[in-house]
Amino acid sequence: MALLYFGRDVLIPITLAFIFSFLIAPFVRALRHLGLGQTTSVCTGVLVVTVTLLAIGAVIVQQVGVMGASLPQYQDTIASKIETLDELTRGTLGSLGGPAGQLIDHLTGENADGPAPVLQADGSAKTPVLVEIHEPALKPFQLLGKVAASVWPPLETAGIVFVVLIFVLLEHESLRDRFIRLAGGGDLRATTIAVNDAGERLSRFFISQFLVNLATGLAIWLGLSLLGLGQALLWGTMTAVLRFIPYVGVWMAAFCATLLAAAIDPGWSTALMTLGLFLAVEIIVAQTIEPKLYGHTTGLSPLSVVVSAIFWSWIWGPVGLVLSTPLTLCLVVAGRYIRALKVLEIMFGELPALTMPQNFYQRALSGDAHEIVTSAKRYMQHKSLAEYCDGVLLPALHLASFDFKDGSITPQEEEKVSNSVIAVIEALSGSVKWWRKRKRNTVLKRGGIGRELREQRISASGEWQGSFDVPAGSVVLSIGLGSSYAELATEILVRILREQKIDARSRNLDELDQPAPPGASPELVSIVVLVSVDPLNDCEQMTTMLAALHERLPHAKHFALLLPSPFENPDLKTCVFPNADHVSRSYDDVLHSCQLAMKGRSTL
């Protein structure tokens, strides 16, 4: 921060030059494609920027001069409205002190008749004599030196900016190669792709932002011209410039334009229409045009935009306020591709700090099932329950299983996770009682989350999970292999299938050797799904089970559902199941396979 603050006179021009280079680089490349040389293209691009900035400055100076010359004729209107506001606020405006109070007193005519007489000791009144002190007129060279002293600092900064800009554009490829060597010379291909992508993203954003602000300024200019407000071009230009300041820039221009409208019009209609114009244009631009051009936001979180504006304005003043969003965006893009700067993307980027499975597990550790359900229902507005279980629920359960195996989770946290998972699965599968509070330790005593959910479903659907008075080939039987975690995965599959109106039922391994339920017949089963969450260790058992089930239910189709941890990426090439009609790696795939099989059977 000390380097940024004390070196601002050097760093600000260089930073402005690099920001302008992102804006001009596409134009320079286009000129080169037309056949112009590198130097000619760069000089042309810089000349265009120079002429544009000079034109904007000339417009602002000319319009401000015209407005300053016309303000005295609006003094009576301003004084009348200030008196009205003072009456409405019960004298609050009149009691203001400092420069604001003095300005109000001057505009409302208070003390306009000169100083009040002073009462002397002998009882006579004596009026003070006003004394004015005039400095001697400056000589021509003194006046020229004073003007030069006030104009030189901005001209010096502008000169440095354009000189640096020219050399940055001329040595664009060389600078890129140097940055690639510094950032990651060991992996040349990946670093080159990252640098090129980052440069294109930044150029695209800056050009889009410039065009959007220009269009907004034009819309304000035309709108104010139709309303008959003086200096409409000034306010359109100020809107286009100030809109580079995040959140507050456009409203600074709106506030000043509304004040001028209130000063010109004896009534309040022009001021209200002026404010309404700014409000309507900003809503249309921010909610319709910007999302289509470069996304809903700049890729930065709203809080980081505000914090960066405060920080850069503190370090570099008004220039820092204007550059705050581009600078922070550059840092976030750098953090996306440079591992050492990853913390910047996490802190300031719009991407969530936790993935959805991590967020699920974190909320489950806190026992916040309601928030998980709310997030899941938002996700399922565009996705199915099977896709949610594949992308969020199952990876979150694998995260939990790692902590369970390592013993790094307390019994209280384990109970919170278990009850949260039960509540979420019940809510997503249509249960209306998921929000009821549960007694502690019930899940652990009964042998796991899967068994608890299964018993609750059996209590609602009957001992055999439904009637056996159903057509032949209408039941899908799911069987989990191995641990209680496999029982949970099996129960999730049953609920996914039932949500799609498929008569799915589950059996435990220890129930397969028991006598068949009364009224049940093998012909009712059309598909048997064996579920494994640890395929490498369950490979032999699944092969044996598929062979046994093929003999007991030869008319049924036999599916294998493998759900390994997505965080371990096991090699399942050695897991070959010759007796399986289909091997699935996700709930979504096995759901579609079951639907196709059931549809084909119903057609037959």
Coordinates of C-alpha atoms in Angstrom, one line a residue:
M1 CA 0.0 0.0 0.0
A2 CA 2.9 2.3 0.7
L3 CA 4.3 1.7 -2.8
L4 CA 0.8 2.3 -4.3
Y5 CA 0.4 5.5 -2.4
F6 CA 3.8 7.1 -2.6
G7 CA 4.3 5.9 -6.2
R8 CA 0.9 7.1 -7.5
D9 CA 2.4 9.8 -9.7
V10 CA 4.2 7.1 -11.6
L11 CA 1.8 4.2 -11.3
I12 CA -1.4 6.1 -12.3
P13 CA -0.2 7.0 -15.8
I14 CA 1.2 3.6 -16.4
T15 CA -2.0 1.9 -15.2
L16 CA -4.1 4.2 -17.4
A17 CA -1.9 3.3 -20.4
F18 CA -2.4 -0.4 -19.8
I19 CA -6.2 0.0 -19.4
F20 CA -6.4 2.0 -22.6
S21 CA -4.3 -0.7 -24.3
F22 CA -6.9 -3.3 -23.6
L23 CA -9.5 -0.9 -25.1
I24 CA -7.5 0.0 -28.3
A25 CA -5.8 -3.4 -29.0
P26 CA -8.7 -4.9 -31.0
F27 CA -8.9 -1.7 -33.1
V28 CA -5.2 -1.8 -33.7
R29 CA -5.4 -5.5 -34.7
A30 CA -8.3 -4.6 -37.1
L31 CA -6.1 -1.9 -38.8
R32 CA -3.2 -4.4 -39.2
H33 CA -5.6 -6.9 -40.9
L34 CA -6.5 -4.1 -43.3
G35 CA -2.8 -3.9 -44.4
L36 CA -1.5 -1.1 -42.2
G37 CA 1.9 -1.5 -40.5
Q38 CA 2.3 -1.9 -36.8
T39 CA 3.5 1.6 -36.2
T40 CA 0.8 3.2 -38.4
S41 CA -1.9 1.1 -36.8
V42 CA -0.8 2.1 -33.3
C43 CA -0.4 5.8 -34.1
T44 CA -3.9 5.8 -35.7
G45 CA -5.5 4.1 -32.7
V46 CA -3.8 6.5 -30.2
L47 CA -4.8 9.5 -32.4
V48 CA -8.4 8.4 -32.4
V49 CA -8.4 8.1 -28.6
T50 CA -6.7 11.5 -28.3
V51 CA -9.3 13.2 -30.5
T52 CA -12.1 11.5 -28.7
L53 CA -10.9 12.6 -25.2
L54 CA -10.2 16.2 -26.5
A55 CA -13.7 16.4 -28.0
I56 CA -15.3 15.2 -24.7
G57 CA -13.2 17.7 -22.7
A58 CA -14.2 20.6 -25.1
V59 CA -17.9 19.7 -24.8
I60 CA -17.7 19.7 -21.0
V61 CA -15.8 23.0 -20.8
Q62 CA -18.1 24.7 -23.3
Q63 CA -21.3 23.4 -21.7
V64 CA -20.1 24.3 -18.2
G65 CA -19.3 27.9 -19.4
V66 CA -22.8 28.3 -20.9
M67 CA -24.4 26.9 -17.8
G68 CA -22.4 29.2 -15.5
A69 CA -23.4 32.3 -17.6
S70 CA -27.1 31.3 -17.4
L71 CA -27.3 30.5 -13.7
P72 CA -27.9 34.1 -12.4
Q73 CA -31.2 34.3 -14.3
Y74 CA -32.5 31.3 -12.3
Q75 CA -31.6 32.8 -8.9
D76 CA -35.2 33.9 -8.2
T77 CA -36.6 30.4 -9.0
I78 CA -33.9 28.8 -6.8
A79 CA -34.6 31.2 -3.9
S80 CA -38.3 30.5 -4.1
K81 CA -37.8 26.7 -4.0
I82 CA -35.3 26.9 -1.1
E83 CA -37.8 29.0 0.9
T84 CA -40.5 26.4 0.1
L85 CA -38.2 23.5 1.2
D86 CA -37.2 25.5 4.3
E87 CA -40.9 25.9 5.3
L88 CA -41.5 22.2 4.7
T89 CA -38.6 21.2 6.8
R90 CA -39.6 23.7 9.5
G91 CA -36.5 25.9 9.2
T92 CA -33.9 23.1 9.0
L93 CA -32.3 24.4 5.8
G94 CA -32.1 28.0 7.3
S95 CA -30.2 26.7 10.3
L96 CA -27.4 25.1 8.2
G97 CA -24.0 26.5 8.9
G98 CA -20.8 26.7 6.9
P99 CA -20.6 27.2 3.2
A100 CA -24.0 25.6 2.6
G101 CA -25.7 28.0 5.0
Q102 CA -24.0 31.0 3.5
L103 CA -25.0 30.0 0.0
I104 CA -28.6 29.5 1.1
D105 CA -28.6 32.9 2.9
H106 CA -27.2 34.5 -0.3
L107 CA -29.7 32.9 -2.6
T108 CA -32.7 33.7 -0.4
G109 CA -31.7 37.4 0.0
E110 CA -31.1 37.3 3.7
N111 CA -28.7 40.2 4.7
A112 CA -28.9 41.5 1.2
D113 CA -29.4 45.1 2.3
G114 CA -25.9 45.2 3.8
P115 CA -24.7 44.8 7.3
A116 CA -27.0 45.8 10.2
P117 CA -26.3 49.0 12.1
V118 CA -24.3 48.6 15.3
L119 CA -25.5 50.3 18.5
Q120 CA -22.9 52.6 20.1
A121 CA -22.3 53.2 23.8
D122 CA -24.0 56.6 23.7
G123 CA -27.1 55.2 22.1
S124 CA -26.4 56.2 18.5
A125 CA -26.4 53.8 15.6
K126 CA -23.5 53.5 13.3
T127 CA -23.3 51.5 10.1
P128 CA -20.0 49.7 9.5
V129 CA -18.2 50.6 6.3
L130 CA -17.6 47.8 3.9
V131 CA -14.0 47.4 2.9
E132 CA -12.8 45.5 -0.2
I133 CA -9.2 44.5 -0.7
H134 CA -8.0 44.2 -4.3
E135 CA -4.7 42.6 -5.3
P136 CA -2.7 44.4 -7.9
A137 CA -3.3 43.3 -11.5
L138 CA -1.0 40.5 -12.6
K139 CA 1.5 41.2 -15.4
P140 CA 1.2 39.2 -18.6
F141 CA 4.1 36.8 -17.8
Q142 CA 2.8 36.3 -14.2
L143 CA -0.6 35.5 -15.5
L144 CA 0.9 33.1 -18.1
G145 CA 2.9 31.4 -15.4
K146 CA -0.1 31.0 -13.2
V147 CA -2.2 29.4 -16.0
A148 CA 0.7 27.2 -16.9
A149 CA 1.2 26.0 -13.3
S150 CA -2.5 25.0 -13.1
V151 CA -2.6 23.3 -16.5
W152 CA 0.8 21.6 -16.5
P153 CA 0.1 18.6 -14.0
P154 CA -2.8 17.2 -16.0
L155 CA -1.0 17.8 -19.3
E156 CA 2.1 16.0 -17.9
T157 CA 0.0 13.0 -16.8
A158 CA -1.7 12.9 -20.1
G159 CA 1.6 13.0 -22.0
I160 CA 3.0 10.2 -19.9
V161 CA -0.1 8.1 -20.5
F162 CA 0.0 8.4 -24.3
V163 CA 3.8 7.9 -24.5
V164 CA 3.5 4.7 -22.4
L165 CA 0.4 3.6 -24.4
I166 CA 2.2 3.9 -27.7
F167 CA 5.1 1.7 -26.5
V168 CA 2.8 -0.8 -24.8
L169 CA 0.9 -1.2 -28.1
L170 CA 4.1 -1.4 -30.2
E171 CA 5.6 -4.1 -27.9
H172 CA 2.4 -5.9 -27.2
E173 CA 3.7 -9.3 -28.3
S174 CA 7.0 -8.8 -26.5
L175 CA 5.3 -7.9 -23.3
R176 CA 3.0 -10.9 -23.5
D177 CA 6.0 -13.2 -24.0
R178 CA 7.8 -11.7 -21.1
F179 CA 4.7 -12.2 -18.9
I180 CA 4.4 -15.8 -20.0
R181 CA 8.1 -16.4 -19.1
L182 CA 7.5 -14.9 -15.7
A183 CA 4.1 -16.5 -15.0
G184 CA 4.8 -20.1 -16.1
G185 CA 7.6 -20.8 -18.5
G186 CA 7.5 -24.5 -17.4
D187 CA 4.1 -25.1 -19.0
L188 CA 4.3 -22.9 -22.1
R189 CA 1.0 -24.1 -23.7
A190 CA -1.2 -23.7 -20.7
T191 CA 0.3 -20.3 -19.8
T192 CA -0.1 -19.0 -23.4
I193 CA -3.8 -20.1 -23.4
A194 CA -4.4 -18.4 -20.1
V195 CA -2.8 -15.1 -21.1
N196 CA -4.6 -15.0 -24.4
D197 CA -7.9 -15.8 -22.8
A198 CA -7.4 -13.2 -20.1
G199 CA -6.5 -10.5 -22.6
E200 CA -9.5 -11.3 -24.8
R201 CA -11.8 -11.3 -21.8
L202 CA -10.5 -7.9 -20.5
S203 CA -10.6 -6.3 -24.0
R204 CA -14.2 -7.6 -24.5
F205 CA -15.3 -6.3 -21.2
F206 CA -13.8 -2.8 -21.6
I207 CA -15.1 -2.4 -25.1
S208 CA -18.6 -3.5 -24.1
Q209 CA -18.5 -1.2 -21.1
F210 CA -17.4 1.7 -23.2
L211 CA -20.2 1.1 -25.8
V212 CA -22.8 0.7 -23.1
N213 CA -21.8 3.9 -21.4
L214 CA -21.7 5.8 -24.7
A215 CA -25.2 4.5 -25.6
T216 CA -26.5 5.5 -22.1
G217 CA -25.1 9.0 -22.5
L218 CA -26.7 9.4 -26.0
A219 CA -30.1 8.2 -24.6
I220 CA -29.8 10.8 -21.7
W221 CA -28.9 13.5 -24.1
L222 CA -31.8 12.8 -26.4
G223 CA -34.2 12.4 -23.5
L224 CA -33.2 15.7 -21.8
S225 CA -33.4 17.5 -25.2
L226 CA -37.0 16.3 -25.6
L227 CA -37.8 17.5 -22.1
G228 CA -36.3 20.9 -23.0
L229 CA -33.6 21.0 -20.3
G230 CA -30.7 23.2 -21.0
Q231 CA -27.2 21.8 -21.5
A232 CA -28.6 18.3 -22.3
L233 CA -25.3 17.5 -24.1
L234 CA -23.4 18.2 -20.9
W235 CA -25.5 15.8 -18.8
G236 CA -25.3 13.1 -21.5
T237 CA -21.5 13.4 -21.6
M238 CA -21.2 13.5 -17.8
T239 CA -23.4 10.4 -17.6
A240 CA -21.2 8.5 -20.1
V241 CA -18.1 9.5 -18.2
L242 CA -19.4 9.1 -14.6
R243 CA -20.9 5.7 -15.4
F244 CA -17.4 4.2 -15.2
I245 CA -17.7 4.8 -11.5
P246 CA -19.6 1.7 -10.2
Y247 CA -23.0 2.1 -8.7
V248 CA -22.9 5.9 -7.8
G249 CA -21.5 7.5 -11.0
V250 CA -24.7 7.7 -13.0
W251 CA -26.6 9.0 -10.0
M252 CA -24.1 11.8 -9.5
A253 CA -25.0 13.0 -13.0
A254 CA -28.7 12.5 -12.3
F255 CA -28.6 14.5 -9.1
C256 CA -26.8 17.5 -10.8
A257 CA -29.2 17.4 -13.8
T258 CA -32.2 17.2 -11.5
L259 CA -31.0 20.2 -9.5
L260 CA -30.6 22.2 -12.7
A261 CA -34.1 21.2 -13.9
A262 CA -35.5 22.3 -10.5
A263 CA -33.7 25.7 -10.9
I264 CA -35.0 26.3 -14.4
D265 CA -38.7 25.3 -14.0
P266 CA -40.8 27.2 -11.5
G267 CA -42.7 23.9 -10.9
W268 CA -41.4 20.5 -10.1
S269 CA -42.5 18.6 -13.2
T270 CA -39.3 19.0 -15.2
A271 CA -37.2 17.9 -12.2
L272 CA -39.3 14.8 -11.6
M273 CA -39.3 13.9 -15.4
T274 CA -35.5 14.3 -15.4
L275 CA -35.1 12.0 -12.5
G276 CA -37.5 9.5 -14.0
L277 CA -35.6 9.6 -17.3
F278 CA -32.4 8.6 -15.5
L279 CA -34.1 5.9 -13.5
A280 CA -35.8 4.4 -16.6
V281 CA -32.7 4.4 -18.8
E282 CA -30.5 2.9 -16.0
I283 CA -33.0 0.1 -15.3
I284 CA -33.2 -0.8 -19.0
V285 CA -29.4 -0.7 -19.4
A286 CA -28.5 -2.5 -16.2
Q287 CA -31.2 -5.2 -16.4
T288 CA -31.5 -5.8 -20.2
I289 CA -28.5 -4.6 -22.2
E290 CA -25.5 -5.3 -19.9
P291 CA -26.5 -8.9 -19.1
K292 CA -26.6 -9.7 -22.8
L293 CA -23.3 -8.0 -23.6
Y294 CA -21.0 -9.1 -20.8
G295 CA -23.1 -11.0 -18.3
H296 CA -25.2 -9.7 -15.4
T297 CA -22.2 -8.3 -13.6
T298 CA -18.6 -7.7 -14.2
G299 CA -17.6 -11.1 -12.8
L300 CA -17.0 -9.4 -9.4
S301 CA -19.1 -9.8 -6.3
P302 CA -21.1 -6.6 -5.4
L303 CA -19.3 -6.2 -2.1
S304 CA -15.9 -6.5 -3.7
V305 CA -16.9 -3.7 -6.2
V306 CA -17.8 -1.4 -3.3
V307 CA -14.7 -2.3 -1.3
S308 CA -12.4 -1.8 -4.2
A309 CA -13.9 1.6 -5.0
I310 CA -13.3 2.7 -1.4
F311 CA -9.7 1.3 -1.5
W312 CA -8.6 2.7 -4.8
S313 CA -10.2 6.1 -4.2
W314 CA -8.3 6.3 -0.9
I315 CA -5.0 5.4 -2.6
W316 CA -5.3 7.3 -5.9
G317 CA -8.2 9.7 -5.4
P318 CA -10.8 10.3 -8.1
V319 CA -8.7 8.5 -10.8
G320 CA -8.6 5.4 -8.5
L321 CA -12.4 5.6 -8.1
V322 CA -12.8 5.4 -11.9
L323 CA -10.2 2.7 -12.3
S324 CA -11.4 0.6 -9.3
T325 CA -13.6 -1.8 -11.2
P326 CA -11.1 -2.4 -14.1
L327 CA -8.2 -2.9 -11.7
T328 CA -10.1 -5.3 -9.6
L329 CA -11.3 -7.2 -12.6
C330 CA -7.7 -7.6 -13.8
L331 CA -6.7 -9.0 -10.4
V332 CA -9.6 -11.5 -10.5
V333 CA -8.7 -12.6 -14.0
A334 CA -5.0 -13.0 -12.9
G335 CA -6.2 -15.1 -9.9
R336 CA -8.1 -17.4 -12.2
Y337 CA -5.0 -18.4 -14.1
I338 CA -2.1 -17.9 -11.7
R339 CA -2.1 -20.3 -8.8
A340 CA -0.3 -17.9 -6.4
L341 CA -3.0 -15.3 -6.9
K342 CA -5.9 -17.7 -6.5
V343 CA -6.9 -16.0 -3.3
L344 CA -7.8 -12.9 -5.3
E345 CA -10.4 -14.7 -7.3
I346 CA -11.9 -16.3 -4.2
M347 CA -12.1 -13.0 -2.3
F348 CA -13.3 -10.7 -5.1
G349 CA -14.8 -13.0 -7.8
E350 CA -18.5 -13.7 -8.2
L351 CA -18.0 -17.4 -8.4
P352 CA -19.1 -19.1 -5.1
A353 CA -16.2 -19.9 -2.7
L354 CA -17.6 -23.4 -2.2
T355 CA -18.9 -25.9 -4.7
M356 CA -22.5 -27.0 -4.4
P357 CA -21.5 -30.4 -2.8
Q358 CA -19.2 -28.5 -0.4
N359 CA -21.9 -26.0 0.4
F360 CA -24.4 -28.9 1.0
Y361 CA -22.0 -30.6 3.5
Q362 CA -21.2 -27.3 5.2
R363 CA -24.8 -26.6 5.7
A364 CA -25.5 -30.2 6.9
L365 CA -22.7 -29.8 9.5
S366 CA -24.5 -26.7 10.8
G367 CA -27.8 -28.6 10.8
D368 CA -29.4 -26.1 8.4
A369 CA -31.6 -28.4 6.3
H370 CA -34.0 -25.7 5.4
E371 CA -31.4 -23.7 3.4
I372 CA -30.2 -26.9 1.7
V373 CA -33.8 -27.6 0.6
T374 CA -34.3 -24.1 -0.6
S375 CA -31.1 -24.3 -2.7
A376 CA -32.0 -27.7 -4.0
K377 CA -35.4 -26.5 -5.2
R378 CA -33.8 -23.6 -7.0
Y379 CA -31.4 -26.1 -8.7
M380 CA -34.3 -28.4 -9.6
Q381 CA -36.2 -25.6 -11.4
H382 CA -34.1 -26.5 -14.4
K383 CA -32.8 -30.0 -13.5
S384 CA -34.3 -33.3 -12.4
L385 CA -34.1 -35.0 -9.0
A386 CA -31.7 -37.6 -10.5
E387 CA -29.4 -34.8 -11.8
Y388 CA -29.4 -33.1 -8.4
C389 CA -28.5 -36.4 -6.7
D390 CA -25.7 -37.0 -9.2
G391 CA -24.2 -33.5 -9.1
V392 CA -24.8 -32.4 -5.5
L393 CA -26.2 -34.9 -3.1
L394 CA -24.0 -37.9 -3.9
P395 CA -20.6 -35.9 -3.9
A396 CA -21.7 -34.3 -0.6
L397 CA -22.3 -37.7 0.9
H398 CA -18.9 -38.9 -0.3
L399 CA -17.3 -35.8 1.5
A400 CA -19.2 -36.8 4.6
S401 CA -18.0 -40.4 4.3
F402 CA -14.4 -39.3 4.2
D403 CA -14.8 -37.6 7.6
F404 CA -16.8 -40.5 9.0
K405 CA -14.0 -42.9 8.1
D406 CA -11.2 -40.7 9.4
G407 CA -13.1 -40.1 12.7
S408 CA -12.6 -36.3 12.3
I409 CA -16.3 -35.6 13.0
T410 CA -17.8 -35.4 16.4
P411 CA -21.0 -37.4 17.3
Q412 CA -23.0 -34.2 17.5
E413 CA -21.9 -33.2 14.0
E414 CA -22.6 -36.7 12.7
E415 CA -26.1 -36.5 14.1
K416 CA -26.6 -33.1 12.5
V417 CA -25.4 -34.3 9.1
S418 CA -27.6 -37.5 9.4
N419 CA -30.8 -35.6 10.3
S420 CA -30.1 -33.0 7.6
V421 CA -29.6 -35.6 4.9
I422 CA -32.8 -37.3 6.0
A423 CA -34.8 -34.1 5.9
V424 CA -33.5 -33.1 2.5
I425 CA -34.2 -36.5 0.9
E426 CA -37.7 -36.5 2.4
A427 CA -38.4 -33.0 1.2
L428 CA -37.2 -33.6 -2.4
S429 CA -39.0 -36.9 -2.7
G430 CA -42.3 -35.4 -1.7
S431 CA -42.7 -36.0 2.0
V432 CA -44.7 -33.3 3.8
K433 CA -43.2 -34.0 7.2
W434 CA -39.6 -33.3 6.6
W435 CA -39.5 -30.2 8.7
R436 CA -40.5 -31.9 11.9
K437 CA -37.7 -32.0 14.5
R438 CA -36.3 -35.5 15.3
K439 CA -35.1 -37.1 18.4
R440 CA -31.4 -37.2 18.8
N441 CA -29.4 -40.5 18.1
T442 CA -32.3 -42.2 16.4
V443 CA -30.4 -42.5 13.1
L444 CA -27.3 -44.0 14.7
K445 CA -29.2 -46.5 16.8
R446 CA -31.2 -47.8 13.8
G447 CA -28.1 -48.6 11.7
G448 CA -27.8 -45.7 9.3
I449 CA -29.5 -43.1 7.2
G450 CA -30.5 -45.4 4.4
R451 CA -32.3 -47.8 6.8
E452 CA -34.0 -45.0 8.6
L453 CA -35.4 -43.6 5.3
R454 CA -36.4 -47.0 4.2
E455 CA -38.3 -47.7 7.4
Q456 CA -40.1 -44.4 7.1
R457 CA -41.1 -45.1 3.5
I458 CA -42.3 -48.6 4.5
S459 CA -44.4 -47.2 7.3
A460 CA -46.2 -45.0 4.7
S461 CA -46.5 -47.6 1.9
G462 CA -46.9 -50.8 3.8
E463 CA -44.8 -53.7 4.9
W464 CA -43.9 -54.8 1.4
Q465 CA -43.5 -51.3 0.0
G466 CA -46.8 -51.6 -1.9
S467 CA -49.3 -54.0 -3.1
F468 CA -48.5 -57.2 -5.1
D469 CA -51.7 -56.8 -7.0
V470 CA -49.9 -55.1 -9.9
P471 CA -49.3 -56.2 -13.5
A472 CA -46.4 -58.5 -14.2
G473 CA -43.1 -56.8 -15.1
S474 CA -44.0 -53.5 -13.4
V475 CA -41.6 -53.7 -10.4
V476 CA -38.0 -52.5 -10.2
L477 CA -36.1 -54.2 -7.5
S478 CA -33.0 -52.3 -6.0
I479 CA -30.4 -54.0 -3.9
G480 CA -27.4 -52.3 -2.2
L481 CA -24.1 -54.1 -1.8
G482 CA -21.8 -53.6 1.2
S483 CA -22.1 -50.9 3.7
S484 CA -24.9 -48.8 5.1
Y485 CA -23.8 -46.1 2.7
A486 CA -24.8 -48.4 -0.2
E487 CA -28.2 -48.8 1.5
L488 CA -28.6 -45.0 1.4
A489 CA -27.6 -44.9 -2.2
T490 CA -30.2 -47.6 -2.9
E491 CA -32.9 -45.7 -1.1
I492 CA -32.1 -42.6 -3.1
L493 CA -32.5 -44.6 -6.3
V494 CA -35.9 -46.0 -5.1
R495 CA -37.1 -42.5 -4.4
I496 CA -35.9 -41.2 -7.8
L497 CA -37.7 -44.0 -9.6
R498 CA -40.9 -43.5 -7.6
E499 CA -40.8 -39.8 -8.3
Q500 CA -41.0 -40.8 -12.0
K501 CA -44.1 -43.1 -11.3
I502 CA -42.0 -46.3 -11.4
D503 CA -42.9 -49.0 -8.8
A504 CA -39.4 -49.3 -7.3
R505 CA -38.8 -51.3 -4.2
S506 CA -35.6 -52.2 -2.3
R507 CA -34.3 -55.3 -0.6
N508 CA -31.3 -55.8 1.8
L509 CA -28.8 -58.5 1.3
D510 CA -29.9 -60.3 4.4
E511 CA -33.5 -60.3 3.1
L512 CA -32.7 -62.1 -0.1
D513 CA -32.4 -65.5 1.6
Q514 CA -35.8 -65.1 3.4
P515 CA -39.0 -66.6 2.0
A516 CA -40.8 -64.5 -0.6
P517 CA -43.6 -62.3 0.8
P518 CA -47.2 -63.7 0.6
G519 CA -48.7 -63.0 -2.9
A520 CA -45.4 -62.1 -4.5
S521 CA -44.2 -63.8 -7.6
P522 CA -40.9 -63.5 -9.6
E523 CA -42.8 -62.4 -12.7
L524 CA -43.6 -59.1 -11.1
V525 CA -40.0 -58.0 -11.3
S526 CA -38.9 -56.5 -14.6
I527 CA -35.6 -55.0 -13.6
V528 CA -33.1 -55.7 -10.8
V529 CA -30.5 -52.9 -10.0
L530 CA -27.5 -53.7 -7.9
V531 CA -26.0 -50.6 -6.4
S532 CA -22.4 -50.2 -5.3
V533 CA -20.6 -47.1 -3.9
D534 CA -17.2 -48.9 -3.8
P535 CA -17.0 -50.8 -7.1
L536 CA -13.4 -51.7 -6.9
N537 CA -14.0 -53.6 -3.6
D538 CA -17.5 -54.8 -4.5
C539 CA -16.5 -56.1 -8.0
E540 CA -16.3 -59.8 -7.0
Q541 CA -19.5 -59.7 -4.9
M542 CA -21.4 -57.9 -7.7
T543 CA -20.3 -60.5 -10.3
T544 CA -21.5 -63.3 -8.0
M545 CA -24.8 -61.6 -7.2
L546 CA -25.5 -60.9 -10.9
A547 CA -25.0 -64.5 -11.7
A548 CA -27.2 -65.7 -8.8
L549 CA -30.0 -63.2 -9.7
H550 CA -29.8 -64.2 -13.3
E551 CA -30.6 -67.8 -12.3
R552 CA -33.4 -66.8 -9.9
L553 CA -34.9 -64.1 -12.2
P554 CA -34.0 -65.1 -15.8
H555 CA -36.9 -63.1 -17.3
A556 CA -35.7 -59.8 -15.7
K557 CA -33.1 -57.4 -16.9
H558 CA -30.1 -56.9 -14.6
F559 CA -28.5 -53.5 -14.2
A560 CA -25.3 -52.6 -12.3
L561 CA -25.2 -49.0 -10.8
L562 CA -21.6 -48.0 -9.9
L563 CA -21.4 -44.8 -7.8
P564 CA -17.7 -44.3 -6.9
S565 CA -16.4 -41.2 -5.3
P566 CA -15.9 -38.4 -7.8
F567 CA -13.0 -37.1 -5.7
E568 CA -10.9 -40.3 -6.1
N569 CA -11.5 -41.1 -9.8
P570 CA -11.0 -44.9 -9.5
D571 CA -10.0 -46.9 -12.6
L572 CA -13.1 -49.2 -13.2
K573 CA -11.8 -50.8 -16.4
T574 CA -11.1 -54.0 -14.5
C575 CA -14.8 -54.2 -13.3
V576 CA -16.4 -56.3 -16.1
F577 CA -19.9 -57.8 -15.5
P578 CA -20.8 -60.3 -18.2
N579 CA -24.2 -61.0 -16.7
A580 CA -25.2 -57.3 -16.5
D581 CA -27.6 -56.0 -19.2
H582 CA -26.5 -52.5 -18.6
V583 CA -23.8 -50.8 -16.4
S584 CA -24.6 -47.2 -15.3
R585 CA -22.4 -44.6 -13.6
S586 CA -25.1 -42.2 -12.5
Y587 CA -28.7 -42.0 -11.3
D588 CA -29.7 -40.1 -14.4
D589 CA -28.4 -42.8 -16.7
V590 CA -30.0 -45.7 -14.8
L591 CA -33.3 -43.8 -14.7
H592 CA -33.4 -43.4 -18.4
S593 CA -32.4 -47.1 -18.9
C594 CA -35.2 -48.2 -16.6
Q595 CA -37.7 -46.0 -18.4
L596 CA -36.6 -47.4 -21.8
A597 CA -36.8 -51.0 -20.5
M598 CA -40.2 -50.5 -19.0
K599 CA -41.5 -48.8 -22.1
G600 CA -40.2 -51.6 -24.3
R601 CA -41.8 -54.2 -22.0
S602 CA -45.2 -52.4 -22.0
T603 CA -45.0 -52.3 -25.9
L604 CA -44.5 -56.0 -26.0

